[in-house]
Amino acid sequence: MRGAEALIKALEYEGVKVIFGYPGGALLPFYDALYDSDLIHILTRHEQGAAHAADGYARASGKVGVCVGTSGPGATNLVTGVATAYADSSPIIAITGQVPTRLIGNDAFQEIDALGIFMPIVKHNFQIRSSKDIPTTVRAAFEIAKTGRPGPVHIDLPKDVQEEEFDIEENPIPAKIDLPGYKPTIKGHPKQIKMAVNAIMTAERPVIIAGGGVNIANATEELLKLAELCSIPVCTTLMGKGSFPEEHPLSLGMVGMHGTKPANYAVSECDLLIAIGCRFSDRITGDVSSFAPYAKIIHIDIDPAEIGKNVDVDIPIVGDAKVVMRDIISHLLKMYRESGRELSSEGRREWLEYLESLKRSNIPKMDYDDVPIKPQRIVKELMDVIEELKLKDRSIITTDVGQNQMWMAHYFKVHLPRTFLSSGGLGTMGFGLPSAIGAKIAKPDSKVICVTGDGGLMMNIQELGTIADYGIPVVVCVFDNRTLGMVYQWQNLFYGRRQCNVNFGESPDFVKVAKGYGIEAQRVTDPNDIKDVLKEALLSDEPYLIDFAIDPAEGLPMVPPGGKLKNIIDPVRERPRERIPCFQEIKRKLLGDSKDRSIPQESLQDLNSPVEKEMY
């Protein structure tokens, strides 16, 4: 057995059935061994697509996703996808090929210091120098990736190690491992739990912020129980969408820069803030000095490094969200049984009525009949079609980054965990389509809908080839305004409407591009056609692209960066007016500048060394 075969056997032991990747010279022994294995390999059209697909697979399934890229550019192309997974605590294993060990450090063909490049964007990384280390390395990589706060782990695998003989008798698979110093805290400290329970019992205006940690810990049931037991309203972060059903009476929607008014007001006026699996990013807090100014803060997180990092907390609890919430609920029920004390105070009723009035007075308008189409209308029709086709329990949304992401985050109601996948921390444009591929592979019976913008789609548009050739039935909904909408919105609001490099012009024709890949596609310009086309796409069970021509002037209310959460401002709604210069204009400007900045002959005569003359 060779090292490459040992790697595949070790992956199979970890339950891996699918990997996403792109072969190359330094991975040829691995791909040769793959030829005889039962592993399914999805050949993406770019390594970034492979990393996002593995990430989408991990987020949708809760399992570890695996992506593969060759040495040098293959490894660097994986970087954005791996960094995206790291920012959102998604467990993936990224395997890179490497030049043979004897050539490492020689600047060999396609050699790159992958270990150094990946180090700051992974939970841990390894370089295997001997085939006998493959079983322990793979076992450790999966253990680290999926436990504690999950995250990507990188394995760098030189070509000669893949070709080296491997003795499975001496190095059994699975290997037994010992990870000294790696012991994630799962159970919260009892004293802190009691303090949290007392704070919950005495609070009159409590609110919960549920972050991505609730989804990762599969703690939706516990969150629902805690909220209902004590009548505590719940808002979510972007990564926490799906952790609490957004049609529930206690749901306030998303909080933060693009949050709902009830959610932002609740956090600003509460007297107890219970943050669960949330890292208090700048998109959530805005101005930290004015964040939750009247609140005692309980922070539950499995990563002790997140406690107190961005926001001072009163009751820190390090532990798994599911385990900690179970302990809190258990203490609350015990208190109720022993004392008969109500778990929600009279004052809390007034708080709930106040928030309910905010919700009633801020129901967003979504049924616009305007042409060009308002994005809110598409979101409404999508929710209606999912309901009508009875797909609520088996549909997954992936989004790209930008306005399309925020329209979906703000208006689309999610009621199940792991069904709304988006790039939160890194905000990676190009995430939507390849992550949808991973989600569909992870959940083949679910309908997977990728909502993307024209900019985001073009960043990984080559993956249309992946869904076409494998026949992966992903529905791609393009919110097409030919504008980098979020940048355009910020330039209008905060940079004096000086629109600079946000206009994409008229190319390409997305319908023709999709059909060029052999994918069915339609362009929708009339709001009355949205529902029928969505139905046709979802029922086709084939790859399908819908190009929605949306209003480029439409924007989303937002809190200015670093602002107070209650300071929600409206966008400037005006058509983009930036003109794209033609090449002849650029040429004239360049040549004109060249004449102006030409090097005087006398300066060349000042050059002494032949090398300097050559450089000029």
Coordinates of C-alpha atoms in Angstrom, one line a residue:
M1 CA 0.0 0.0 0.0
R2 CA 1.2 3.5 -0.8
G3 CA 0.8 6.6 1.2
A4 CA -1.9 7.9 -1.1
E5 CA -4.0 4.8 -0.5
A6 CA -3.5 5.1 3.2
L7 CA -4.8 8.6 3.1
I8 CA -8.0 7.5 1.3
K9 CA -8.5 4.7 3.7
A10 CA -8.1 7.1 6.6
L11 CA -10.6 9.5 5.0
E12 CA -13.1 6.6 4.6
Y13 CA -12.7 5.7 8.2
E14 CA -13.7 9.3 9.1
G15 CA -17.0 8.7 7.2
V16 CA -16.0 10.8 4.2
K17 CA -18.0 9.9 1.1
V18 CA -17.5 13.0 -1.1
I19 CA -14.6 15.3 -1.7
F20 CA -14.5 18.5 -3.8
G21 CA -11.3 19.2 -5.6
Y22 CA -9.1 19.9 -8.6
P23 CA -6.1 17.7 -9.5
G24 CA -2.6 18.7 -10.3
G25 CA 1.0 17.4 -10.6
A26 CA 1.7 17.2 -6.9
L27 CA -1.5 15.3 -6.3
L28 CA -1.2 12.7 -9.1
P29 CA -0.5 9.7 -6.7
F30 CA -3.6 10.7 -4.7
Y31 CA -5.8 10.9 -7.8
D32 CA -4.3 7.6 -9.0
A33 CA -5.3 5.9 -5.7
L34 CA -8.7 7.7 -5.9
Y35 CA -9.3 5.8 -9.2
D36 CA -9.8 2.5 -7.3
S37 CA -11.7 3.9 -4.3
D38 CA -15.4 4.4 -3.6
L39 CA -15.0 8.1 -2.7
I40 CA -17.0 10.4 -4.9
H41 CA -15.0 13.3 -6.2
I42 CA -16.7 16.4 -7.5
L43 CA -14.4 18.2 -10.0
T44 CA -15.1 21.9 -9.5
R45 CA -13.9 24.4 -12.0
H46 CA -11.7 26.3 -9.6
E47 CA -10.1 25.4 -6.2
Q48 CA -12.0 28.3 -4.5
G49 CA -15.2 26.6 -5.7
A50 CA -14.0 23.3 -4.1
A51 CA -13.4 25.0 -0.7
H52 CA -16.7 26.8 -0.7
A53 CA -18.5 23.5 -1.8
A54 CA -16.8 21.6 1.1
D55 CA -17.9 24.5 3.4
G56 CA -21.5 24.3 2.1
Y57 CA -21.5 20.6 2.6
A58 CA -20.3 21.0 6.2
R59 CA -22.8 23.8 7.1
A60 CA -25.8 21.9 5.6
S61 CA -24.9 18.5 7.1
G62 CA -23.0 19.2 10.3
K63 CA -20.3 16.8 9.0
V64 CA -16.8 17.6 8.0
G65 CA -16.3 18.7 4.4
V66 CA -13.2 17.9 2.5
C67 CA -11.5 19.8 -0.3
V68 CA -8.4 19.1 -2.3
G69 CA -6.0 21.3 -4.3
T70 CA -2.6 20.8 -5.7
S71 CA 0.6 22.6 -4.7
G72 CA 1.4 26.3 -5.5
P73 CA -1.6 28.0 -7.2
G74 CA -3.9 25.1 -6.3
A75 CA -3.2 25.8 -2.6
T76 CA -3.4 29.6 -2.9
N77 CA -6.7 29.3 -4.8
L78 CA -8.1 27.4 -1.8
V79 CA -7.2 30.2 0.6
T80 CA -10.3 32.4 0.2
G81 CA -12.6 29.4 0.8
V82 CA -10.7 28.2 3.8
A83 CA -10.6 31.6 5.3
T84 CA -14.4 31.9 4.8
A85 CA -14.9 28.6 6.7
Y86 CA -12.5 29.8 9.4
A87 CA -14.4 33.0 9.9
D88 CA -17.7 31.2 10.3
S89 CA -16.4 28.2 12.3
S90 CA -17.2 25.6 9.6
P91 CA -15.4 22.3 9.9
I92 CA -13.5 21.4 6.7
I93 CA -10.3 19.5 5.9
A94 CA -8.2 21.2 3.2
I95 CA -5.7 18.9 1.6
T96 CA -2.9 20.4 -0.5
G97 CA -0.4 18.6 -2.6
Q98 CA 3.2 19.6 -2.1
V99 CA 6.5 19.2 -4.0
P100 CA 8.6 16.2 -2.9
T101 CA 10.3 16.7 0.5
R102 CA 13.7 16.8 -1.0
L103 CA 12.7 19.9 -3.0
I104 CA 11.0 21.8 -0.3
G105 CA 12.7 25.1 0.1
N106 CA 14.3 25.0 -3.4
D107 CA 11.6 27.1 -5.1
A108 CA 10.6 24.1 -7.2
F109 CA 7.9 24.2 -9.8
Q110 CA 4.6 25.1 -8.1
E111 CA 6.1 25.1 -4.7
I112 CA 4.6 27.5 -2.1
D113 CA 4.9 27.6 1.6
A114 CA 1.4 26.3 2.1
L115 CA 2.0 25.7 5.8
G116 CA 2.8 29.3 6.4
I117 CA 0.0 30.7 4.2
F118 CA -2.7 28.6 5.8
M119 CA -1.5 28.9 9.4
P120 CA -3.4 32.1 10.3
I121 CA -6.7 30.9 8.6
V122 CA -7.1 27.4 10.0
K123 CA -7.7 25.9 13.4
H124 CA -4.6 23.8 12.9
N125 CA -2.3 22.6 10.1
F126 CA 0.0 19.7 9.4
Q127 CA 2.7 18.8 6.9
I128 CA 3.2 15.1 6.6
R129 CA 6.8 14.1 6.1
S130 CA 6.4 10.3 6.3
S131 CA 3.6 8.0 5.2
K132 CA 3.6 6.3 8.6
D133 CA 2.2 9.6 10.0
I134 CA -0.8 9.6 7.8
P135 CA -3.2 7.8 10.1
T136 CA -2.5 9.8 13.2
T137 CA -2.5 13.1 11.2
V138 CA -5.9 12.4 9.6
R139 CA -7.5 11.3 12.8
A140 CA -6.2 14.3 14.7
A141 CA -7.3 16.7 11.8
F142 CA -10.9 15.5 11.9
E143 CA -11.0 15.5 15.7
I144 CA -9.7 19.1 15.8
A145 CA -12.0 20.3 13.0
K146 CA -15.3 19.0 14.4
T147 CA -14.9 19.4 18.1
G148 CA -14.9 22.5 20.4
R149 CA -15.4 25.6 18.2
P150 CA -15.3 23.9 14.7
G151 CA -13.0 25.1 12.0
P152 CA -10.9 24.2 9.0
V153 CA -7.8 22.1 9.4
H154 CA -5.1 22.0 6.7
I155 CA -3.0 19.0 5.7
D156 CA 0.0 19.6 3.3
L157 CA 1.1 16.3 1.6
P158 CA 4.3 16.1 -0.3
K159 CA 4.2 14.0 -3.5
D160 CA 6.9 11.5 -2.4
V161 CA 5.0 10.9 0.8
Q162 CA 2.0 9.9 -1.3
E163 CA 4.2 7.5 -3.3
E164 CA 6.0 6.1 -0.3
E165 CA 5.3 2.5 0.8
F166 CA 3.0 2.3 3.8
D167 CA 2.8 -0.6 6.3
I168 CA -0.8 -0.8 7.7
E169 CA 0.2 -3.5 10.1
E170 CA 2.6 -1.2 11.9
N171 CA 0.5 1.9 11.4
P172 CA -3.2 0.8 11.8
I173 CA -6.1 2.8 10.6
P174 CA -7.8 4.3 12.6
A175 CA -4.9 5.5 14.7
K176 CA -5.2 6.2 18.4
I177 CA -4.4 9.8 19.1
D178 CA -3.6 11.9 22.1
L179 CA -3.9 15.7 21.7
P180 CA -2.2 17.2 24.8
G181 CA -3.5 20.7 25.6
Y182 CA -6.6 20.3 23.4
K183 CA -9.5 19.8 25.6
P184 CA -12.5 22.0 24.7
T185 CA -14.7 23.0 27.6
I186 CA -18.2 21.6 27.0
K187 CA -20.0 22.0 30.3
G188 CA -20.5 25.4 31.8
H189 CA -19.3 26.2 35.4
P190 CA -22.1 25.5 37.9
K191 CA -21.6 28.8 39.7
Q192 CA -21.9 30.8 36.5
I193 CA -25.0 28.8 35.5
K194 CA -26.6 29.7 38.8
M195 CA -25.8 33.3 38.3
A196 CA -27.3 33.2 34.9
V197 CA -30.5 31.6 36.2
N198 CA -30.8 34.3 38.9
A199 CA -30.3 37.0 36.3
I200 CA -33.0 35.5 34.1
M201 CA -35.4 35.2 37.0
T202 CA -35.1 38.9 38.0
A203 CA -34.9 40.5 34.6
E204 CA -37.9 42.5 33.4
R205 CA -36.6 43.2 29.8
P206 CA -34.5 40.2 28.8
V207 CA -33.6 39.4 25.2
I208 CA -31.6 36.6 23.6
I209 CA -29.1 37.1 20.7
A210 CA -28.7 33.6 19.1
G211 CA -25.5 33.3 17.0
G212 CA -24.1 30.7 14.7
G213 CA -22.9 28.7 17.8
V214 CA -26.5 27.7 18.4
N215 CA -26.8 26.2 14.9
I216 CA -23.4 24.5 15.2
A217 CA -24.3 23.0 18.5
N218 CA -27.6 21.7 17.2
A219 CA -29.2 23.6 20.1
T220 CA -32.4 24.9 18.5
E221 CA -34.6 22.8 20.6
E222 CA -33.0 24.1 23.8
L223 CA -33.2 27.7 22.6
L224 CA -36.9 27.3 21.9
K225 CA -37.5 25.7 25.3
L226 CA -35.6 28.5 27.1
A227 CA -37.3 31.3 25.2
E228 CA -40.8 29.9 25.7
L229 CA -40.3 28.8 29.3
C230 CA -39.3 32.3 30.4
S231 CA -41.0 34.4 27.7
I232 CA -37.8 35.8 26.3
P233 CA -37.8 37.4 22.9
V234 CA -35.1 36.2 20.5
C235 CA -33.1 38.0 17.8
T236 CA -30.4 36.3 15.7
T237 CA -27.2 37.2 14.0
L238 CA -26.7 36.5 10.3
M239 CA -25.0 33.2 11.2
G240 CA -27.7 32.4 13.8
K241 CA -30.6 32.6 11.2
G242 CA -32.5 29.3 11.5
S243 CA -31.5 28.7 15.1
F244 CA -34.9 30.1 16.1
P245 CA -38.1 29.9 13.9
E246 CA -38.6 33.4 12.6
E247 CA -42.4 33.0 12.4
H248 CA -42.5 32.4 16.2
P249 CA -44.2 35.1 18.2
L250 CA -41.0 35.7 20.2
S251 CA -38.8 36.1 17.2
L252 CA -37.6 39.6 16.5
G253 CA -35.5 38.9 13.3
M254 CA -31.9 39.8 12.7
V255 CA -30.0 42.3 14.8
G256 CA -27.3 44.7 13.9
M257 CA -26.3 46.9 11.0
H258 CA -29.0 45.5 8.7
G259 CA -31.2 44.3 11.5
T260 CA -34.9 44.8 12.1
K261 CA -36.1 47.8 14.1
P262 CA -37.7 45.5 16.9
A263 CA -34.4 43.6 17.2
N264 CA -32.2 46.6 17.4
Y265 CA -34.5 48.4 19.8
A266 CA -34.8 45.4 22.0
V267 CA -31.1 45.1 22.4
S268 CA -30.7 48.8 23.0
E269 CA -33.4 48.9 25.7
C270 CA -33.1 45.5 27.4
D271 CA -32.0 45.0 31.0
L272 CA -30.6 41.5 30.4
L273 CA -28.8 40.4 27.2
I274 CA -28.2 36.7 26.8
A275 CA -25.8 36.1 24.0
I276 CA -25.4 32.5 22.9
G277 CA -22.8 31.4 20.4
C278 CA -22.3 35.0 19.3
R279 CA -19.0 36.7 19.0
F280 CA -20.3 40.3 19.1
S281 CA -18.8 41.3 15.7
D282 CA -18.8 45.0 14.7
R283 CA -21.8 44.3 12.4
I284 CA -23.8 43.3 15.5
T285 CA -22.7 45.9 18.1
G286 CA -22.1 49.0 16.0
D287 CA -20.8 51.6 18.5
V288 CA -19.7 49.3 21.4
S289 CA -19.9 52.2 23.9
S290 CA -23.6 52.5 23.3
F291 CA -24.3 48.8 22.8
A292 CA -27.0 47.4 25.2
P293 CA -26.4 50.3 27.6
Y294 CA -28.8 49.2 30.3
A295 CA -28.2 45.5 30.2
K296 CA -26.4 43.0 32.3
I297 CA -24.8 40.7 29.8
I298 CA -24.6 36.9 29.9
H299 CA -22.2 35.5 27.2
I300 CA -22.3 31.8 26.5
D301 CA -19.6 30.6 24.1
I302 CA -17.5 27.5 23.6
D303 CA -14.4 29.6 22.7
P304 CA -13.0 31.3 25.8
A305 CA -11.1 33.7 23.5
E306 CA -14.4 35.3 22.5
I307 CA -15.5 36.1 26.0
G308 CA -14.9 39.7 26.7
K309 CA -13.1 40.2 23.4
N310 CA -15.4 42.8 21.9
V311 CA -17.9 43.5 24.7
D312 CA -17.5 43.5 28.5
V313 CA -19.7 40.8 30.0
D314 CA -21.1 40.3 33.5
I315 CA -21.7 36.6 33.5
P316 CA -19.3 34.7 31.2
I317 CA -20.1 31.0 30.6
V318 CA -17.6 28.9 28.6
G319 CA -19.2 25.8 27.2
D320 CA -21.2 24.2 24.4
A321 CA -24.5 26.1 23.8
K322 CA -26.6 23.0 23.9
V323 CA -25.1 21.7 27.2
V324 CA -25.2 25.1 28.9
M325 CA -28.8 25.8 27.9
R326 CA -29.9 22.4 29.1
D327 CA -28.3 23.1 32.5
I328 CA -29.9 26.5 32.7
I329 CA -33.3 25.1 31.8
S330 CA -32.9 22.3 34.3
H331 CA -32.1 24.8 37.1
L332 CA -35.1 27.0 36.1
L333 CA -37.5 24.0 36.2
K334 CA -36.1 22.9 39.5
M335 CA -36.7 26.4 40.9
Y336 CA -40.2 26.4 39.6
R337 CA -41.0 23.0 41.1
E338 CA -39.5 23.8 44.5
S339 CA -40.8 27.3 45.0
G340 CA -43.7 27.6 42.5
R341 CA -42.1 30.9 41.4
E342 CA -43.2 32.1 38.0
L343 CA -40.4 32.0 35.5
S344 CA -41.5 35.3 33.9
S345 CA -42.3 38.5 35.9
E346 CA -45.2 40.9 35.5
G347 CA -42.8 43.5 34.1
R348 CA -41.8 41.2 31.3
R349 CA -45.4 41.2 30.0
E350 CA -45.2 45.0 29.4
W351 CA -41.8 44.4 27.6
L352 CA -43.3 41.8 25.3
E353 CA -46.3 44.1 24.5
Y354 CA -43.9 46.9 23.6
L355 CA -41.9 44.7 21.3
E356 CA -45.0 43.3 19.7
S357 CA -46.2 46.9 19.0
L358 CA -42.8 47.6 17.3
K359 CA -43.2 44.5 15.2
R360 CA -46.8 45.5 14.1
S361 CA -45.7 49.0 13.2
N362 CA -42.7 47.8 11.2
I363 CA -44.1 45.1 8.9
P364 CA -42.1 45.6 5.7
K365 CA -43.8 46.2 2.4
M366 CA -42.9 43.5 0.0
D367 CA -45.7 43.2 -2.6
Y368 CA -44.4 45.9 -5.0
D369 CA -45.6 45.9 -8.5
D370 CA -42.9 48.1 -9.8
V371 CA -40.8 47.6 -12.9
P372 CA -37.8 47.1 -12.6
I373 CA -38.6 44.6 -10.0
K374 CA -38.1 45.4 -6.3
P375 CA -36.0 42.7 -4.6
Q376 CA -38.5 42.5 -1.8
R377 CA -41.1 41.2 -4.2
I378 CA -38.8 38.3 -5.3
V379 CA -38.2 37.4 -1.6
K380 CA -41.9 37.4 -0.9
E381 CA -42.7 35.2 -4.0
L382 CA -39.9 32.8 -3.1
M383 CA -41.3 32.3 0.4
D384 CA -44.8 31.9 -1.1
V385 CA -43.7 29.3 -3.6
I386 CA -41.8 27.3 -1.0
E387 CA -44.9 27.3 1.1
E388 CA -47.2 26.4 -1.8
L389 CA -44.9 23.5 -2.9
K390 CA -44.6 22.3 0.7
L391 CA -40.9 22.7 0.7
K392 CA -40.5 24.5 4.0
D393 CA -38.9 21.5 5.6
R394 CA -36.7 20.5 2.8
S395 CA -35.3 23.7 1.2
I396 CA -31.9 25.3 1.7
I397 CA -31.0 28.8 0.8
T398 CA -27.4 29.9 0.0
T399 CA -26.7 33.5 -0.5
D400 CA -23.8 35.5 -1.9
V401 CA -22.5 38.7 -0.3
G402 CA -23.8 42.2 -0.7
Q403 CA -27.3 43.5 -1.1
N404 CA -28.7 40.2 -2.2
Q405 CA -27.5 38.7 1.1
M406 CA -29.0 41.4 3.2
W407 CA -32.4 41.4 1.5
M408 CA -32.6 37.7 2.2
A409 CA -31.3 38.0 5.7
H410 CA -33.7 40.8 6.5
Y411 CA -36.9 39.6 4.8
F412 CA -36.7 35.8 4.3
K413 CA -38.2 33.8 7.2
V414 CA -36.1 30.8 8.1
H415 CA -37.5 28.2 10.5
L416 CA -35.0 25.4 10.5
P417 CA -31.2 25.3 11.4
R418 CA -28.7 24.7 8.7
T419 CA -31.0 25.9 5.9
F420 CA -29.7 29.4 5.5
L421 CA -26.1 29.4 4.4
S422 CA -24.2 32.6 4.0
S423 CA -20.7 34.0 4.4
G424 CA -20.8 36.1 7.5
G425 CA -17.4 36.8 9.0
L426 CA -15.3 37.1 5.9
G427 CA -18.1 38.4 3.7
T428 CA -16.9 36.4 0.6
M429 CA -18.4 37.3 -2.7
G430 CA -18.5 34.2 -4.8
F431 CA -19.7 32.0 -1.9
G432 CA -23.3 31.4 -3.1
L433 CA -23.1 29.1 -6.1
P434 CA -20.3 26.7 -5.0
S435 CA -21.7 26.5 -1.4
A436 CA -25.0 25.5 -3.0
I437 CA -23.3 22.7 -4.8
G438 CA -21.9 21.4 -1.4
A439 CA -25.3 21.8 0.3
K440 CA -27.1 19.9 -2.5
I441 CA -24.6 17.0 -2.3
A442 CA -25.0 16.9 1.5
K443 CA -28.8 17.0 1.3
P444 CA -29.7 15.6 -2.1
D445 CA -33.5 15.4 -1.2
S446 CA -33.6 19.1 -0.4
K447 CA -34.3 21.9 -2.9
V448 CA -31.3 24.1 -2.9
I449 CA -31.7 27.7 -4.0
C450 CA -28.7 30.0 -4.5
V451 CA -29.6 33.7 -4.2
T452 CA -26.8 35.8 -5.7
G453 CA -26.0 39.1 -7.2
D454 CA -24.5 39.7 -10.6
G455 CA -21.2 40.6 -8.9
G456 CA -21.1 37.5 -6.7
L457 CA -22.1 35.2 -9.5
M458 CA -19.4 36.4 -11.8
M459 CA -16.7 35.7 -9.1
N460 CA -17.4 32.0 -9.4
I461 CA -19.5 31.8 -12.5
Q462 CA -17.4 28.9 -13.8
E463 CA -19.1 26.6 -11.3
L464 CA -22.2 26.7 -13.6
G465 CA -20.1 24.1 -15.5
T466 CA -20.0 21.9 -12.3
I467 CA -23.7 21.9 -11.8
A468 CA -24.3 21.4 -15.6
D469 CA -21.9 18.4 -16.1
Y470 CA -23.0 16.6 -12.9
G471 CA -26.6 17.6 -13.3
I472 CA -26.8 19.0 -9.8
P473 CA -30.3 20.6 -9.6
V474 CA -29.5 23.9 -8.0
V475 CA -31.7 26.9 -8.8
V476 CA -29.7 30.0 -9.2
C477 CA -31.6 33.3 -8.6
V478 CA -29.6 36.3 -9.8
F479 CA -30.6 39.7 -8.3
D480 CA -29.3 41.5 -11.4
N481 CA -28.9 45.2 -11.1
R482 CA -25.6 45.5 -13.0
T483 CA -24.3 47.3 -9.9
L484 CA -22.0 46.5 -7.0
G485 CA -25.1 47.4 -4.9
M486 CA -23.7 47.5 -1.4
V487 CA -20.7 49.5 -2.3
Y488 CA -23.0 51.8 -4.4
Q489 CA -25.3 52.2 -1.4
W490 CA -22.4 53.1 1.0
Q491 CA -20.9 55.6 -1.6
N492 CA -24.3 57.2 -1.8
L493 CA -24.8 57.4 1.9
F494 CA -21.3 58.1 3.3
Y495 CA -19.2 59.4 0.4
G496 CA -21.3 62.2 -1.0
R497 CA -22.9 60.1 -3.8
R498 CA -19.5 59.8 -5.6
Q499 CA -20.2 56.5 -7.3
C500 CA -16.8 55.0 -8.3
N501 CA -16.4 51.7 -10.1
V502 CA -19.7 50.1 -9.2
N503 CA -21.2 49.8 -12.7
F504 CA -20.9 46.5 -14.5
G505 CA -22.3 47.6 -17.8
E506 CA -24.4 45.3 -19.9
S507 CA -22.3 42.2 -20.1
P508 CA -22.7 39.3 -19.8
D509 CA -26.1 38.0 -20.8
F510 CA -26.6 35.5 -17.9
V511 CA -29.2 33.6 -19.7
K512 CA -26.9 33.0 -22.7
V513 CA -24.1 32.1 -20.4
A514 CA -26.2 29.6 -18.6
K515 CA -27.5 28.1 -21.8
G516 CA -23.9 27.9 -23.0
Y517 CA -23.3 25.6 -20.2
G518 CA -26.4 23.6 -21.1
I519 CA -28.5 25.0 -18.2
E520 CA -32.1 26.1 -18.6
A521 CA -32.5 29.8 -17.9
Q522 CA -34.9 32.6 -18.1
R523 CA -34.8 36.4 -17.6
V524 CA -37.7 37.9 -15.6
T525 CA -38.5 41.5 -15.9
D526 CA -42.2 41.5 -14.9
P527 CA -43.1 41.0 -11.2
N528 CA -46.2 39.0 -12.2
D529 CA -44.0 36.3 -13.8
I530 CA -41.8 35.7 -10.7
K531 CA -43.9 33.0 -9.1
D532 CA -44.5 30.9 -12.3
V533 CA -40.8 30.9 -13.2
L534 CA -39.7 30.0 -9.6
K535 CA -42.2 27.1 -9.6
E536 CA -41.0 25.9 -13.0
A537 CA -37.4 26.0 -11.8
L538 CA -38.0 24.3 -8.5
L539 CA -40.1 21.6 -10.1
S540 CA -37.7 20.9 -13.0
D541 CA -35.3 19.1 -10.7
E542 CA -32.5 20.3 -13.0
P543 CA -29.9 23.1 -12.8
Y544 CA -31.8 26.3 -13.5
L545 CA -30.8 30.0 -13.6
I546 CA -33.3 32.8 -13.2
D547 CA -32.0 36.3 -14.1
F548 CA -34.2 38.8 -12.2
A549 CA -33.8 42.3 -13.5
I550 CA -34.1 44.3 -10.3
D551 CA -34.2 48.0 -9.5
P552 CA -30.6 49.2 -9.1
A553 CA -31.9 52.2 -7.1
E554 CA -33.3 50.0 -4.4
G555 CA -31.4 49.8 -1.1
L556 CA -31.8 48.6 2.5
P557 CA -32.2 50.6 5.7
M558 CA -29.0 50.3 7.8
V559 CA -27.1 51.4 10.8
P560 CA -24.1 53.4 9.8
P561 CA -20.8 51.5 10.5
G562 CA -19.9 52.2 14.2
G563 CA -23.2 53.8 14.8
K564 CA -25.9 53.3 17.5
L565 CA -28.3 50.4 16.8
K566 CA -31.3 52.6 17.0
N567 CA -29.9 55.0 14.4
I568 CA -31.4 53.2 11.4
I569 CA -31.2 55.3 8.2
D570 CA -32.8 54.9 4.8
P571 CA -30.8 54.4 1.7
V572 CA -30.5 57.0 -1.1
R573 CA -32.8 55.6 -3.7
E574 CA -31.5 56.9 -7.1
R575 CA -30.4 55.3 -10.3
P576 CA -26.7 54.7 -10.7
R577 CA -25.2 57.3 -13.0
E578 CA -21.6 56.2 -13.3
R579 CA -20.4 55.9 -16.9
I580 CA -17.9 53.3 -17.9
P581 CA -15.0 54.8 -19.9
C582 CA -14.3 53.1 -23.3
F583 CA -10.8 51.9 -24.1
Q584 CA -10.0 54.7 -26.5
E585 CA -10.6 57.2 -23.6
I586 CA -8.3 55.2 -21.4
K587 CA -5.7 55.0 -24.1
R588 CA -5.8 58.7 -24.7
K589 CA -5.4 59.3 -21.0
L590 CA -2.5 56.8 -20.7
L591 CA -0.6 58.2 -23.7
G592 CA -1.2 61.7 -22.5
D593 CA 0.1 60.9 -19.1
S594 CA 3.1 59.1 -20.7
K595 CA 4.1 62.2 -22.6
D596 CA 3.7 64.3 -19.5
R597 CA 5.8 61.9 -17.4
S598 CA 8.4 60.9 -20.0
I599 CA 11.9 60.4 -18.6
P600 CA 14.2 63.2 -19.6
Q601 CA 17.2 62.0 -21.6
E602 CA 19.6 63.6 -19.2
S603 CA 18.3 61.5 -16.3
L604 CA 19.2 58.3 -18.2
Q605 CA 22.8 59.6 -18.6
D606 CA 23.0 59.7 -14.8
L607 CA 22.6 56.0 -14.6
N608 CA 26.0 54.3 -13.9
S609 CA 25.5 50.6 -13.5
P610 CA 24.5 48.3 -16.4
V611 CA 21.9 46.7 -14.2
E612 CA 20.1 50.1 -13.6
K613 CA 20.2 50.8 -17.3
E614 CA 18.6 47.4 -18.0
M615 CA 15.9 48.0 -15.5
Y616 CA 14.9 51.2 -17.1

